[in-house]
PDB file of C-alpha atoms and ligand atoms in Angstrom:
ATOM      1  CA  MET A   1      13.917  -6.973   2.856  1.00 88.00           C
ATOM      2  CA  GLU A   2      12.024  -4.863   0.349  1.00 87.00           C
ATOM      3  CA  LEU A   3       9.961  -2.956   2.889  1.00 83.00           C
ATOM      4  CA  VAL A   4       8.575  -0.122   0.791  1.00 80.00           C
ATOM      5  CA  ARG A   5       8.019   0.349  -2.895  1.00 79.00           C
ATOM      6  CA  PHE A   6       9.654   3.752  -3.013  1.00 79.00           C
ATOM      7  CA  ASP A   7      11.561   5.973  -0.641  1.00 78.00           C
ATOM      8  CA  LEU A   8       9.342   8.923   0.348  1.00 75.00           C
ATOM      9  CA  GLN A   9      12.083  10.606   2.335  1.00 74.00           C
ATOM     10  CA  LYS A  10      14.311  10.712  -0.691  1.00 72.00           C
ATOM     11  CA  MET A  11      11.625  12.594  -2.583  1.00 72.00           C
ATOM     12  CA  GLU A  12      10.551  14.803   0.300  1.00 68.00           C
ATOM     13  CA  ASN A  13      14.079  15.915   1.006  1.00 65.00           C
ATOM     14  CA  PRO A  14      13.989  19.594  -0.046  1.00 48.00           C
ATOM     15  CA  GLU A  15      17.572  19.360  -1.208  1.00 58.00           C
ATOM     16  CA  ILE A  16      16.703  16.934  -3.929  1.00 54.00           C
ATOM     17  CA  SER A  17      12.985  17.233  -4.560  1.00 51.00           C
ATOM     18  CA  GLY A  18      13.484  20.509  -6.389  1.00 52.00           C
ATOM     19  CA  VAL A  19      16.429  19.225  -8.340  1.00 51.00           C
ATOM     20  CA  GLU A  20      15.941  17.838 -11.829  1.00 57.00           C
ATOM     21  CA  TYR A  21      15.909  14.059 -11.447  1.00 61.00           C
ATOM     22  CA  GLN A  22      17.473  11.901 -14.108  1.00 65.00           C
ATOM     23  CA  GLN A  23      16.209   8.670 -15.534  1.00 64.00           C
ATOM     24  CA  GLY A  24      18.546   5.874 -14.522  1.00 71.00           C
ATOM     25  CA  THR A  25      19.492   7.341 -11.143  1.00 80.00           C
ATOM     26  CA  LEU A  26      18.251   5.953  -7.851  1.00 83.00           C
ATOM     27  CA  LEU A  27      16.041   9.019  -7.381  1.00 82.00           C
ATOM     28  CA  GLY A  28      14.744   8.529 -10.919  1.00 82.00           C
ATOM     29  CA  TYR A  29      13.650   4.969 -10.089  1.00 84.00           C
ATOM     30  CA  GLU A  30      12.046   6.034  -6.801  1.00 84.00           C
ATOM     31  CA  VAL A  31      10.131   8.811  -8.563  1.00 85.00           C
ATOM     32  CA  ARG A  32       8.958   6.482 -11.309  1.00 86.00           C
ATOM     33  CA  GLU A  33       7.737   3.831  -8.840  1.00 85.00           C
ATOM     34  CA  TYR A  34       5.963   6.542  -6.858  1.00 87.00           C
ATOM     35  CA  LEU A  35       4.265   7.964  -9.929  1.00 89.00           C
ATOM     36  CA  LEU A  36       3.155   4.526 -11.139  1.00 88.00           C
ATOM     37  CA  GLU A  37       1.546   3.931  -7.749  1.00 86.00           C
ATOM     38  CA  LYS A  38      -0.016   7.384  -7.579  1.00 88.00           C
ATOM     39  CA  TRP A  39      -1.591   7.142 -11.014  1.00 92.00           C
ATOM     40  CA  GLY A  40      -2.608   3.501 -10.771  1.00 89.00           C
ATOM     41  CA  ARG A  41      -0.151   2.205 -13.414  1.00 91.00           C
ATOM     42  CA  GLU A  42      -2.126   3.713 -16.266  1.00 95.00           C
ATOM     43  CA  CYS A  43      -2.029   6.917 -18.284  1.00 97.00           C
ATOM     44  CA  ALA A  44      -3.222   9.688 -15.938  1.00 96.00           C
ATOM     45  CA  TYR A  45      -5.120  11.292 -18.797  1.00 97.00           C
ATOM     46  CA  CYS A  46      -6.696   8.615 -21.001  1.00 97.00           C
ATOM     47  CA  GLY A  47      -6.505   5.607 -18.669  1.00 95.00           C
ATOM     48  CA  THR A  48      -4.618   3.301 -21.040  1.00 94.00           C
ATOM     49  CA  GLY A  49      -2.578   0.815 -19.053  1.00 91.00           C
ATOM     50  CA  ASP A  50      -1.107  -1.755 -21.421  1.00 88.00           C
ATOM     51  CA  THR A  51       1.394   0.585 -23.024  1.00 91.00           C
ATOM     52  CA  PRO A  52       4.800   2.027 -22.059  1.00 92.00           C
ATOM     53  CA  LEU A  53       4.240   4.949 -19.701  1.00 93.00           C
ATOM     54  CA  GLU A  54       6.277   8.141 -19.677  1.00 92.00           C
ATOM     55  CA  ILE A  55       6.879  10.737 -17.012  1.00 90.00           C
ATOM     56  CA  GLU A  56       5.061  13.938 -17.860  1.00 91.00           C
ATOM     57  CA  HIS A  57       5.102  17.497 -16.498  1.00 93.00           C
ATOM     58  CA  VAL A  58       1.492  18.524 -15.844  1.00 95.00           C
ATOM     59  CA  VAL A  59       2.367  22.205 -16.003  1.00 95.00           C
ATOM     60  CA  ALA A  60       4.899  22.262 -18.815  1.00 93.00           C
ATOM     61  CA  LYS A  61       8.455  23.339 -18.120  1.00 90.00           C
ATOM     62  CA  SER A  62       8.042  26.040 -20.761  1.00 93.00           C
ATOM     63  CA  ARG A  63       5.246  27.476 -18.577  1.00 94.00           C
ATOM     64  CA  ASP A  64       7.483  27.440 -15.533  1.00 91.00           C
ATOM     65  CA  GLY A  65       6.166  24.109 -14.257  1.00 89.00           C
ATOM     66  CA  SER A  66       8.467  22.609 -11.640  1.00 84.00           C
ATOM     67  CA  SER A  67      10.122  19.190 -11.658  1.00 79.00           C
ATOM     68  CA  ARG A  68       8.915  18.421  -8.158  1.00 83.00           C
ATOM     69  CA  VAL A  69       7.055  15.124  -8.007  1.00 84.00           C
ATOM     70  CA  SER A  70       3.854  17.039  -7.219  1.00 86.00           C
ATOM     71  CA  ASN A  71       3.911  18.390 -10.787  1.00 90.00           C
ATOM     72  CA  LEU A  72       4.613  15.027 -12.408  1.00 91.00           C
ATOM     73  CA  ALA A  73       2.178  12.495 -13.819  1.00 94.00           C
ATOM     74  CA  ILE A  74       2.503   9.317 -15.831  1.00 94.00           C
ATOM     75  CA  ALA A  75       1.146   9.304 -19.379  1.00 96.00           C
ATOM     76  CA  CYS A  76       1.062   7.177 -22.504  1.00 96.00           C
ATOM     77  CA  HIS A  77       3.237   8.289 -25.399  1.00 96.00           C
ATOM     78  CA  ASP A  78       0.271   9.633 -27.404  1.00 96.00           C
ATOM     79  CA  CYS A  79      -1.028  11.797 -24.546  1.00 97.00           C
ATOM     80  CA  ASN A  80       2.449  13.009 -23.649  1.00 96.00           C
ATOM     81  CA  GLN A  81       3.068  14.086 -27.257  1.00 96.00           C
ATOM     82  CA  ALA A  82      -0.384  15.584 -27.793  1.00 96.00           C
ATOM     83  CA  LYS A  83      -0.510  17.575 -24.586  1.00 96.00           C
ATOM     84  CA  ASP A  84       2.925  19.081 -25.129  1.00 94.00           C
ATOM     85  CA  SER A  85       2.866  22.459 -23.359  1.00 94.00           C
ATOM     86  CA  GLN A  86      -0.921  22.895 -23.249  1.00 96.00           C
ATOM     87  CA  TRP A  87      -2.736  23.614 -20.011  1.00 96.00           C
ATOM     88  CA  LEU A  88      -4.446  20.538 -18.603  1.00 96.00           C
ATOM     89  CA  VAL A  89      -7.962  22.014 -19.045  1.00 96.00           C
ATOM     90  CA  ASP A  90      -7.315  22.974 -22.664  1.00 96.00           C
ATOM     91  CA  PHE A  91      -5.923  19.555 -23.467  1.00 97.00           C
ATOM     92  CA  PHE A  92      -9.022  17.841 -22.069  1.00 97.00           C
ATOM     93  CA  ALA A  93     -11.371  20.309 -23.813  1.00 96.00           C
ATOM     94  CA  ALA A  94      -9.920  20.146 -27.303  1.00 94.00           C
ATOM     95  CA  ASP A  95      -7.758  17.115 -28.013  1.00 96.00           C
ATOM     96  CA  LYS A  96      -9.504  14.687 -30.378  1.00 96.00           C
ATOM     97  CA  GLY A  97      -7.052  11.833 -29.842  1.00 96.00           C
ATOM     98  CA  LEU A  98      -7.535  12.006 -26.076  1.00 97.00           C
ATOM     99  CA  LYS A  99     -11.315  11.957 -26.485  1.00 96.00           C
ATOM    100  CA  LYS A 100     -11.069   8.894 -28.691  1.00 97.00           C
ATOM    101  CA  ARG A 101      -8.855   7.041 -26.182  1.00 96.00           C
ATOM    102  CA  LEU A 102     -11.086   8.023 -23.238  1.00 96.00           C
ATOM    103  CA  LYS A 103     -14.102   6.713 -25.097  1.00 95.00           C
ATOM    104  CA  ALA A 104     -12.306   3.459 -25.935  1.00 95.00           C
ATOM    105  CA  ASN A 105     -11.518   3.055 -22.237  1.00 95.00           C
ATOM    106  CA  GLY A 106     -15.112   3.853 -21.228  1.00 94.00           C
ATOM    107  CA  LEU A 107     -14.161   7.053 -19.400  1.00 95.00           C
ATOM    108  CA  SER A 108     -15.819  10.454 -19.249  1.00 94.00           C
ATOM    109  CA  ALA A 109     -13.577  13.449 -19.960  1.00 94.00           C
ATOM    110  CA  THR A 110     -15.147  15.559 -17.184  1.00 94.00           C
ATOM    111  CA  VAL A 111     -14.782  12.879 -14.530  1.00 94.00           C
ATOM    112  CA  ARG A 112     -11.263  12.053 -15.661  1.00 95.00           C
ATOM    113  CA  LEU A 113     -10.133  15.705 -15.579  1.00 96.00           C
ATOM    114  CA  GLU A 114     -11.519  16.084 -12.067  1.00 95.00           C
ATOM    115  CA  ARG A 115      -9.670  12.959 -11.000  1.00 94.00           C
ATOM    116  CA  VAL A 116      -6.370  14.264 -12.357  1.00 95.00           C
ATOM    117  CA  GLN A 117      -6.853  17.576 -10.548  1.00 94.00           C
ATOM    118  CA  ARG A 118      -7.767  15.820  -7.308  1.00 92.00           C
ATOM    119  CA  GLN A 119      -4.763  13.478  -7.502  1.00 90.00           C
ATOM    120  CA  LEU A 120      -2.434  16.407  -8.106  1.00 90.00           C
ATOM    121  CA  LYS A 121      -3.474  18.001  -4.811  1.00 87.00           C
ATOM    122  CA  LEU A 122      -2.827  14.835  -2.778  1.00 82.00           C
ATOM    123  CA  PRO A 123       0.041  15.204  -0.336  1.00 75.00           C
ATOM    124  CA  LEU A 124       2.951  12.860  -1.036  1.00 70.00           C
ATOM    125  CA  ARG A 125       2.314  10.694   1.992  1.00 67.00           C
ATOM    126  CA  ASP A 126      -1.380  10.077   1.264  1.00 66.00           C
ATOM    127  CA  VAL A 127      -0.586   8.324  -1.979  1.00 62.00           C
ATOM    128  CA  THR A 128       0.935   5.358  -0.205  1.00 62.00           C
ATOM    129  CA  ALA A 129      -1.195   3.233   2.035  1.00 57.00           C
ATOM    130  CA  VAL A 130       1.274   1.764   4.508  1.00 57.00           C
ATOM    131  CA  ASN A 131       1.442  -1.960   4.042  1.00 63.00           C
ATOM    132  CA  ALA A 132       0.760  -3.402   7.487  1.00 68.00           C
ATOM    133  CA  THR A 133       1.770  -6.939   6.504  1.00 75.00           C
ATOM    134  CA  ARG A 134       5.241  -5.844   5.498  1.00 78.00           C
ATOM    135  CA  TRP A 135       5.767  -4.001   8.776  1.00 81.00           C
ATOM    136  CA  THR A 136       4.620  -7.037  10.761  1.00 84.00           C
ATOM    137  CA  LEU A 137       7.043  -9.208   8.810  1.00 86.00           C
ATOM    138  CA  PHE A 138       9.784  -6.656   9.400  1.00 88.00           C
ATOM    139  CA  GLY A 139       9.059  -6.697  13.166  1.00 90.00           C
ATOM    140  CA  THR A 140       9.136 -10.510  13.220  1.00 92.00           C
ATOM    141  CA  MET A 141      12.481 -10.601  11.420  1.00 92.00           C
ATOM    142  CA  LYS A 142      13.946  -7.934  13.721  1.00 92.00           C
ATOM    143  CA  ALA A 143      12.873 -10.009  16.726  1.00 94.00           C
ATOM    144  CA  THR A 144      15.131 -12.877  15.631  1.00 95.00           C
ATOM    145  CA  GLY A 145      18.115 -10.688  16.504  1.00 95.00           C
ATOM    146  CA  LEU A 146      19.651 -11.293  13.071  1.00 94.00           C
ATOM    147  CA  PRO A 147      20.712  -8.234  11.102  1.00 92.00           C
ATOM    148  CA  VAL A 148      17.878  -6.943   8.916  1.00 91.00           C
ATOM    149  CA  ALA A 149      18.457  -4.367   6.187  1.00 88.00           C
ATOM    150  CA  VAL A 150      15.627  -2.766   4.246  1.00 88.00           C
ATOM    151  CA  GLY A 151      15.340  -1.251   0.811  1.00 89.00           C
ATOM    152  CA  SER A 152      12.699   0.121  -1.517  1.00 88.00           C
ATOM    153  CA  GLY A 153      11.306  -1.373  -4.700  1.00 87.00           C
ATOM    154  CA  GLY A 154      12.746   1.606  -6.562  1.00 88.00           C
ATOM    155  CA  ARG A 155      16.201   0.655  -5.325  1.00 92.00           C
ATOM    156  CA  THR A 156      15.724  -3.011  -6.285  1.00 93.00           C
ATOM    157  CA  LYS A 157      14.936  -2.019  -9.848  1.00 91.00           C
ATOM    158  CA  TYR A 158      17.771   0.496  -9.892  1.00 93.00           C
ATOM    159  CA  ASN A 159      20.254  -2.184  -8.778  1.00 95.00           C
ATOM    160  CA  ARG A 160      18.961  -4.743 -11.245  1.00 94.00           C
ATOM    161  CA  GLN A 161      19.161  -2.439 -14.256  1.00 93.00           C
ATOM    162  CA  ARG A 162      22.435  -0.806 -13.149  1.00 93.00           C
ATOM    163  CA  LEU A 163      24.120  -4.231 -13.034  1.00 95.00           C
ATOM    164  CA  GLY A 164      22.408  -5.613 -16.148  1.00 94.00           C
ATOM    165  CA  ILE A 165      20.757  -8.461 -14.281  1.00 94.00           C
ATOM    166  CA  PRO A 166      17.696 -10.080 -15.902  1.00 92.00           C
ATOM    167  CA  LYS A 167      14.312  -9.959 -14.185  1.00 89.00           C
ATOM    168  CA  THR A 168      13.404 -13.193 -12.421  1.00 90.00           C
ATOM    169  CA  HIS A 169      11.851 -13.665  -8.976  1.00 88.00           C
ATOM    170  CA  ALA A 170      15.057 -15.053  -7.521  1.00 91.00           C
ATOM    171  CA  LEU A 171      17.332 -12.387  -9.010  1.00 93.00           C
ATOM    172  CA  ASP A 172      14.952  -9.601  -7.974  1.00 92.00           C
ATOM    173  CA  ALA A 173      15.284 -10.867  -4.406  1.00 92.00           C
ATOM    174  CA  ALA A 174      19.066 -10.785  -4.784  1.00 93.00           C
ATOM    175  CA  CYS A 175      18.882  -7.122  -5.872  1.00 95.00           C
ATOM    176  CA  VAL A 176      17.084  -5.822  -2.757  1.00 94.00           C
ATOM    177  CA  GLY A 177      18.905  -3.266  -0.619  1.00 91.00           C
ATOM    178  CA  LYS A 178      22.049  -1.191  -0.737  1.00 91.00           C
ATOM    179  CA  PHE A 179      25.147  -2.753  -2.337  1.00 92.00           C
ATOM    180  CA  ASP A 180      27.707  -2.018  -5.033  1.00 94.00           C
ATOM    181  CA  THR A 181      28.216  -5.266  -6.899  1.00 95.00           C
ATOM    182  CA  LEU A 182      26.599  -8.679  -6.985  1.00 94.00           C
ATOM    183  CA  LYS A 183      28.768 -11.713  -7.647  1.00 93.00           C
ATOM    184  CA  GLY A 184      27.931 -15.296  -8.508  1.00 91.00           C
ATOM    185  CA  TRP A 185      24.349 -14.728  -9.569  1.00 91.00           C
ATOM    186  CA  ARG A 186      24.717 -16.879 -12.701  1.00 91.00           C
ATOM    187  CA  VAL A 187      23.693 -20.000 -10.834  1.00 89.00           C
ATOM    188  CA  PRO A 188      20.641 -22.230 -11.212  1.00 87.00           C
ATOM    189  CA  THR A 189      17.622 -21.508  -9.045  1.00 88.00           C
ATOM    190  CA  LEU A 190      16.148 -24.313  -6.984  1.00 87.00           C
ATOM    191  CA  VAL A 191      12.365 -24.079  -6.967  1.00 85.00           C
ATOM    192  CA  ILE A 192      10.774 -25.638  -3.887  1.00 86.00           C
ATOM    193  CA  LYS A 193       7.091 -26.512  -3.884  1.00 81.00           C
ATOM    194  CA  ALA A 194       5.006 -27.946  -1.023  1.00 81.00           C
ATOM    195  CA  MET A 195       3.631 -31.310  -2.188  1.00 75.00           C
ATOM    196  CA  GLY A 196       1.919 -32.638   0.917  1.00 67.00           C
ATOM    197  CA  ARG A 197       2.545 -36.122   2.236  1.00 60.00           C
ATOM    198  CA  GLY A 198      -0.218 -37.962   0.455  1.00 58.00           C
ATOM    199  CA  SER A 199      -3.776 -38.583   1.464  1.00 58.00           C
ATOM    200  CA  TYR A 200      -4.620 -39.938   4.911  1.00 58.00           C
ATOM    201  CA  GLN A 201      -7.697 -41.573   3.489  1.00 58.00           C
ATOM    202  CA  ARG A 202      -6.773 -45.027   2.172  1.00 58.00           C
ATOM    203  CA  THR A 203      -9.957 -45.612   0.187  1.00 62.00           C
ATOM    204  CA  HIS A 204     -11.335 -43.498  -2.639  1.00 66.00           C
ATOM    205  CA  LEU A 205     -15.111 -43.127  -2.501  1.00 70.00           C
ATOM    206  CA  ASP A 206     -17.490 -42.500  -5.338  1.00 75.00           C
ATOM    207  CA  LYS A 207     -20.134 -39.776  -5.077  1.00 74.00           C
ATOM    208  CA  TYR A 208     -22.530 -42.171  -3.315  1.00 78.00           C
ATOM    209  CA  GLY A 209     -19.971 -43.116  -0.696  1.00 72.00           C
ATOM    210  CA  PHE A 210     -19.125 -46.550  -2.073  1.00 75.00           C
ATOM    211  CA  PRO A 211     -15.479 -47.565  -2.160  1.00 71.00           C
ATOM    212  CA  ARG A 212     -13.880 -47.056  -5.540  1.00 69.00           C
ATOM    213  CA  GLY A 213     -10.308 -48.319  -5.655  1.00 63.00           C
ATOM    214  CA  TYR A 214      -7.875 -48.591  -2.811  1.00 62.00           C
ATOM    215  CA  LEU A 215      -4.628 -46.848  -2.115  1.00 62.00           C
ATOM    216  CA  MET A 216      -1.753 -48.942  -0.876  1.00 62.00           C
ATOM    217  CA  ARG A 217      -1.367 -49.357   2.849  1.00 64.00           C
ATOM    218  CA  GLN A 218       2.249 -50.150   2.329  1.00 71.00           C
ATOM    219  CA  LYS A 219       4.359 -46.972   2.520  1.00 80.00           C
ATOM    220  CA  GLN A 220       7.551 -48.407   1.085  1.00 88.00           C
ATOM    221  CA  VAL A 221       8.359 -50.668  -1.831  1.00 91.00           C
ATOM    222  CA  GLN A 222      11.932 -51.968  -2.121  1.00 93.00           C
ATOM    223  CA  GLY A 223      13.096 -49.101   0.089  1.00 92.00           C
ATOM    224  CA  PHE A 224      11.475 -46.387  -2.019  1.00 94.00           C
ATOM    225  CA  GLN A 225       8.642 -44.114  -0.982  1.00 91.00           C
ATOM    226  CA  THR A 226       6.345 -41.893  -3.025  1.00 89.00           C
ATOM    227  CA  GLY A 227       7.868 -38.415  -3.117  1.00 87.00           C
ATOM    228  CA  ASP A 228      11.501 -39.547  -3.088  1.00 91.00           C
ATOM    229  CA  ARG A 229      13.764 -37.985  -5.664  1.00 91.00           C
ATOM    230  CA  VAL A 230      15.359 -40.761  -7.715  1.00 95.00           C
ATOM    231  CA  ARG A 231      17.467 -41.311 -10.790  1.00 96.00           C
ATOM    232  CA  ALA A 232      16.664 -44.278 -12.990  1.00 97.00           C
ATOM    233  CA  ILE A 233      19.176 -45.541 -15.529  1.00 96.00           C
ATOM    234  CA  VAL A 234      17.297 -47.791 -17.915  1.00 96.00           C
ATOM    235  CA  PRO A 235      19.747 -49.857 -20.007  1.00 95.00           C
ATOM    236  CA  ALA A 236      17.372 -51.185 -22.669  1.00 92.00           C
ATOM    237  CA  GLY A 237      13.853 -51.031 -24.057  1.00 92.00           C
ATOM    238  CA  LYS A 238      11.482 -48.184 -24.889  1.00 92.00           C
ATOM    239  CA  LYS A 239      12.385 -46.227 -21.742  1.00 93.00           C
ATOM    240  CA  THR A 240      16.169 -46.434 -22.327  1.00 94.00           C
ATOM    241  CA  GLY A 241      18.101 -43.579 -20.780  1.00 94.00           C
ATOM    242  CA  SER A 242      18.388 -41.589 -17.588  1.00 96.00           C
ATOM    243  CA  HIS A 243      15.292 -40.253 -15.814  1.00 96.00           C
ATOM    244  CA  THR A 244      15.525 -38.011 -12.756  1.00 93.00           C
ATOM    245  CA  GLY A 245      12.582 -36.831 -10.713  1.00 91.00           C
ATOM    246  CA  ARG A 246       9.950 -37.502  -8.094  1.00 90.00           C
ATOM    247  CA  VAL A 247       8.893 -41.126  -7.857  1.00 93.00           C
ATOM    248  CA  ALA A 248       5.428 -42.577  -7.280  1.00 91.00           C
ATOM    249  CA  ILE A 249       5.728 -46.143  -6.040  1.00 92.00           C
ATOM    250  CA  ARG A 250       3.565 -49.138  -6.990  1.00 91.00           C
ATOM    251  CA  LYS A 251       3.318 -52.420  -5.100  1.00 90.00           C
ATOM    252  CA  THR A 252       4.429 -54.235  -8.248  1.00 93.00           C
ATOM    253  CA  GLY A 253       7.810 -52.472  -8.119  1.00 94.00           C
ATOM    254  CA  SER A 254       7.042 -50.743 -11.415  1.00 95.00           C
ATOM    255  CA  PHE A 255       7.307 -47.011 -10.626  1.00 96.00           C
ATOM    256  CA  ASN A 256       6.309 -43.747 -12.245  1.00 95.00           C
ATOM    257  CA  ILE A 257       8.801 -40.887 -12.293  1.00 95.00           C
ATOM    258  CA  GLN A 258       7.767 -37.262 -12.668  1.00 91.00           C
ATOM    259  CA  THR A 259      10.670 -35.650 -14.533  1.00 90.00           C
ATOM    260  CA  GLU A 260      11.022 -32.084 -15.792  1.00 84.00           C
ATOM    261  CA  GLN A 261      10.157 -33.348 -19.288  1.00 87.00           C
ATOM    262  CA  GLY A 262       7.034 -35.129 -18.084  1.00 89.00           C
ATOM    263  CA  ALA A 263       5.958 -38.392 -16.461  1.00 93.00           C
ATOM    264  CA  VAL A 264       7.767 -41.637 -17.292  1.00 94.00           C
ATOM    265  CA  GLN A 265       5.743 -44.700 -16.382  1.00 95.00           C
ATOM    266  CA  GLY A 266       6.571 -48.298 -15.672  1.00 95.00           C
ATOM    267  CA  ILE A 267      10.165 -48.019 -14.485  1.00 96.00           C
ATOM    268  CA  SER A 268      11.414 -50.987 -12.472  1.00 96.00           C
ATOM    269  CA  TRP A 269      12.692 -50.252  -8.976  1.00 96.00           C
ATOM    270  CA  ARG A 270      15.878 -52.130  -9.948  1.00 96.00           C
ATOM    271  CA  HIS A 271      16.951 -49.226 -12.187  1.00 96.00           C
ATOM    272  CA  CYS A 272      16.346 -46.583  -9.500  1.00 97.00           C
ATOM    273  CA  THR A 273      18.856 -44.910  -7.199  1.00 96.00           C
ATOM    274  CA  LEU A 274      17.692 -42.763  -4.311  1.00 95.00           C
ATOM    275  CA  LEU A 275      18.924 -39.166  -4.606  1.00 93.00           C
ATOM    276  CA  GLN A 276      16.939 -37.593  -1.809  1.00 89.00           C
ATOM    277  CA  ARG A 277      14.271 -38.718   0.620  1.00 89.00           C
ATOM    278  CA  GLY A 278      10.857 -37.148   0.118  1.00 86.00           C
ATOM    279  CA  ASP A 279      10.222 -34.497   2.760  1.00 83.00           C
ATOM    280  CA  GLY A 280       6.873 -33.165   1.593  1.00 81.00           C
ATOM    281  CA  TYR A 281       8.463 -30.769  -0.886  1.00 82.00           C
ATOM    282  CA  GLY A 282       9.084 -31.019  -4.591  1.00 77.00           C
ATOM    283  CA  TYR A 283      12.427 -29.682  -5.826  1.00 79.00           C
ATOM    284  CA  HIS A 284      13.315 -28.741  -9.333  1.00 78.00           C
ATOM    285  CA  PRO A 285      16.179 -26.651 -10.578  1.00 80.00           C
ATOM    286  CA  LEU A 286      15.659 -23.850 -13.093  1.00 81.00           C
ATOM    287  CA  PRO A 287      18.682 -23.440 -15.361  1.00 76.00           C
ATOM    288  CA  SER A 288      20.838 -20.372 -14.786  1.00 74.00           C
ATOM    289  CA  ILE A 289      20.503 -17.435 -17.137  1.00 69.00           C
ATOM    290  CA  GLN A 290      23.693 -16.753 -19.076  1.00 58.00           C
ATOM    291  CA  HIS A 291      24.359 -13.356 -20.551  1.00 52.00           C
TER     292      HIS A 291
HETATM  293 ZN1   ZN B 301      -2.923   8.537 -22.532  1.00 65.58          ZN
END
């Protein structure tokens, strides 16, 4: 389970927090996640968010600034380049590019400078509001008695990029926690969606409460039920071919099938084979990603 976004202990550990971190290491990923959170996923200086963000020493290394996370901020490329080794106050007072970007983002230089200074003084722990929901979920999982291992979001990203795995929801989940290699991830993902079991109300009403069309009372037609997953092989006509998907039944025996390519209407029940009974969920496979 991804319990925390970044590992505070790893950064607080005096043995490593003073050490130069490297991009691409686990600590590097933890630091980056932490900084993104601390600075609200936007440039600490000009407030631009929709741009690649770089890690920046607030007090420059050439001025004896440390590489502890307390001296690091996240900045856009332009600010990072422009600030260079200037003192924070000088950069805010004189840089024309920064002023332009602040103005474009509707920010005041004075207010923004104060915010940066205030954020810099925040203790490590205060940056992260503890996510109560995640801890409750963790407690619930622990209570099952099954083994539960936790990891940080920094580690998930580290694993994913270390192993060259593309970013999808399913593969991100597979990259949570501590492990060396991941095998067999080039498989399709089955997406499951709650569909409900149809309306209880058998009659549609118009806005005045008069009946307007009726739904079938009959739940099954020729052994099929709305929501079943079927494959229809149509031998001839306009709908020739194979159609696989969720079926909607009609009393006439002429069905509609919701396939991945779209709805196919008017398919006779005679061409249909039941693949799976409807259970209130819709299933559709996403193709695997090949690299
Ligand atoms: Zn910036």
